[in-house]
Each structure stands twice: as C-alpha cells, then as structure tokens.
Amino acid sequence: MVHTHPGVPGVAVTGGDMTVFGTADRLAGFGGVAPVPRDSGKISGNLRRPRRYNRRLQRVFYISALFSIRYCENSRRFYDRKRAEGKRHIQAVLAFARRRVNVLWALLRDGRRYEPAPPPPLVA
C-alpha cells in the first residue's frame, strides 16, 4: 500500500514508479473509482463505495472523465449507455473514470502515448 504524506497525492509519492500498485485495480481502488465488496456471511456480490481512498486522485480521475465526456464522442456514448442502464450521473461518470484508469494503466505499462483513433474515412 502506498502511504501518502499530507498535501502530496499518492501517485506523486511513488516517484512515478507504478509497480508499487501492481495492477490497474489497485490504482483504481487507491483513487476511489473502484467499488469494494460489502459481503456478509450469507450474502455476496454487494458492492459499495470505498471509505478510504485518495480524494485528490479521485478528483483527478472524475474531472478527467467529465471533460472527456464533454469533448469526445466515444466517451459520450459510453456515458449515455451507462445512463440508459439506469445509473445516476455520478455513477456513470465514476464508471467511465474507472475505464479510463485501465487505459492509463495500459499506456504506462507499455510505455506508449495516447493516440486517439482516426475518424473513419468519409465516402463521397
């Protein structure tokens, strides 16, 4: 687990070494965009919002998702699909933020830059 210092976001403390987290799931959990189980002895599959997470990192993920939804057509489609599934606005944005964490993790793991897919060619 990454221990943070007051006033310093958790990822900055790692010095850019993302291997501290191990997986995208741990990074998402640290950032508060991944649900955690709330299971009892008889009931399983219940998920809830985590109580302990880095609020600054969650804000970064959340604001990033909001801007992406506003300006990227593919992101907007994902958000609209989640809304059509019955999720409220905040739930849909957090679901998209979680998806963006996976993309960020893959880019960091592979040492690549983000390159949006070019639009399909228009047929005259």
Coordinates of C-alpha atoms in Angstrom, one line a residue:
M1 CA 0.0 0.0 0.0
V2 CA 1.2 3.5 -0.8
H3 CA 1.5 5.8 2.2
T4 CA 0.9 9.4 1.5
H5 CA 2.3 12.5 3.1
P6 CA 0.0 15.3 4.0
G7 CA -0.6 17.5 0.9
V8 CA 1.0 15.1 -1.6
P9 CA -1.1 13.0 -3.9
G10 CA -0.4 9.3 -3.6
V11 CA 0.9 8.7 -7.1
A12 CA 3.5 11.5 -6.7
V13 CA 4.9 9.8 -3.6
T14 CA 5.8 6.8 -5.7
G15 CA 8.2 8.9 -7.8
G16 CA 6.5 7.7 -11.0
D17 CA 7.0 4.0 -10.2
M18 CA 3.6 2.5 -10.9
T19 CA 4.8 -1.0 -10.0
V20 CA 4.0 -0.1 -6.4
F21 CA 0.3 -0.6 -7.2
G22 CA 0.8 -3.8 -9.1
T23 CA -2.4 -3.7 -11.1
A24 CA -4.9 -1.2 -12.5
D25 CA -7.4 -2.5 -10.0
R26 CA -5.3 -1.4 -7.1
L27 CA -4.7 2.0 -8.7
A28 CA -8.4 2.4 -9.2
G29 CA -9.1 1.3 -5.6
F30 CA -6.5 3.8 -4.3
G31 CA -8.1 6.5 -6.4
G32 CA -11.6 5.6 -5.1
V33 CA -13.1 4.8 -8.5
A34 CA -13.4 1.0 -8.0
P35 CA -16.2 -0.4 -5.8
V36 CA -15.3 -2.6 -2.8
P37 CA -17.2 -5.6 -1.6
R38 CA -19.7 -5.4 1.2
D39 CA -20.4 -9.0 1.7
S40 CA -21.7 -10.8 4.8
G41 CA -21.5 -14.4 5.7
K42 CA -24.6 -15.3 3.7
I43 CA -24.8 -12.6 1.0
S44 CA -22.2 -12.0 -1.6
G45 CA -21.9 -9.7 -4.6
N46 CA -22.8 -6.5 -2.8
L47 CA -20.6 -3.6 -3.8
R48 CA -20.3 -0.2 -2.2
R49 CA -18.2 3.0 -2.4
P50 CA -14.9 2.7 -0.6
R51 CA -14.4 4.6 2.7
R52 CA -10.6 5.1 2.4
Y53 CA -9.2 6.4 -0.8
N54 CA -7.1 9.4 -2.0
R55 CA -9.7 12.1 -2.6
R56 CA -7.3 14.2 -4.8
L57 CA -6.6 11.3 -7.1
Q58 CA -10.4 10.6 -7.3
R59 CA -11.0 14.2 -8.2
V60 CA -8.4 14.0 -11.0
F61 CA -10.0 10.9 -12.4
Y62 CA -13.5 12.3 -12.1
I63 CA -12.7 15.7 -13.7
S64 CA -10.8 13.9 -16.5
A65 CA -13.8 11.8 -17.2
L66 CA -16.1 14.8 -17.2
F67 CA -14.1 16.7 -19.8
S68 CA -13.7 13.6 -21.9
I69 CA -17.5 13.0 -21.9
R70 CA -18.0 16.6 -23.0
Y71 CA -15.5 16.6 -25.8
C72 CA -15.1 13.0 -27.0
E73 CA -17.8 11.3 -28.9
N74 CA -16.8 7.8 -27.9
S75 CA -16.7 8.8 -24.2
R76 CA -20.1 10.4 -24.5
R77 CA -21.5 7.1 -26.0
F78 CA -20.2 5.1 -23.0
Y79 CA -21.7 7.7 -20.6
D80 CA -25.1 7.6 -22.4
R81 CA -25.1 3.8 -22.3
K82 CA -24.5 3.8 -18.6
R83 CA -27.3 6.3 -18.1
A84 CA -29.6 4.1 -20.2
E85 CA -28.7 1.2 -17.9
G86 CA -30.3 3.3 -15.1
K87 CA -27.1 4.7 -13.4
R88 CA -27.3 8.2 -12.0
H89 CA -24.9 10.9 -13.3
I90 CA -22.2 10.4 -10.7
Q91 CA -22.3 6.6 -11.0
A92 CA -22.0 6.9 -14.8
V93 CA -19.1 9.3 -14.6
L94 CA -17.3 7.1 -12.0
A95 CA -17.8 4.1 -14.2
F96 CA -16.2 5.9 -17.1
A97 CA -13.4 7.2 -14.8
R98 CA -12.7 3.5 -13.9
R99 CA -12.5 2.6 -17.5
R100 CA -10.0 5.5 -18.1
V101 CA -7.8 4.1 -15.3
N102 CA -7.5 0.9 -17.2
V103 CA -6.4 2.8 -20.3
L104 CA -3.9 4.9 -18.3
W105 CA -2.5 1.8 -16.8
A106 CA -2.0 0.1 -20.2
L107 CA -0.3 3.2 -21.6
L108 CA 2.1 3.4 -18.6
R109 CA 2.7 -0.3 -18.7
D110 CA 3.5 -0.3 -22.4
G111 CA 5.4 3.0 -22.4
R112 CA 3.1 4.4 -25.1
R113 CA 1.4 7.7 -25.7
Y114 CA -2.3 8.1 -26.1
E115 CA -3.3 8.3 -29.7
P116 CA -7.0 8.7 -30.5
A117 CA -8.2 6.5 -33.3
P118 CA -8.5 8.5 -36.5
P119 CA -12.1 9.1 -37.7
P120 CA -13.4 6.7 -40.3
P121 CA -12.9 8.0 -43.9
L122 CA -15.9 9.7 -45.5
V123 CA -17.2 8.1 -48.6
A124 CA -18.2 10.7 -51.2

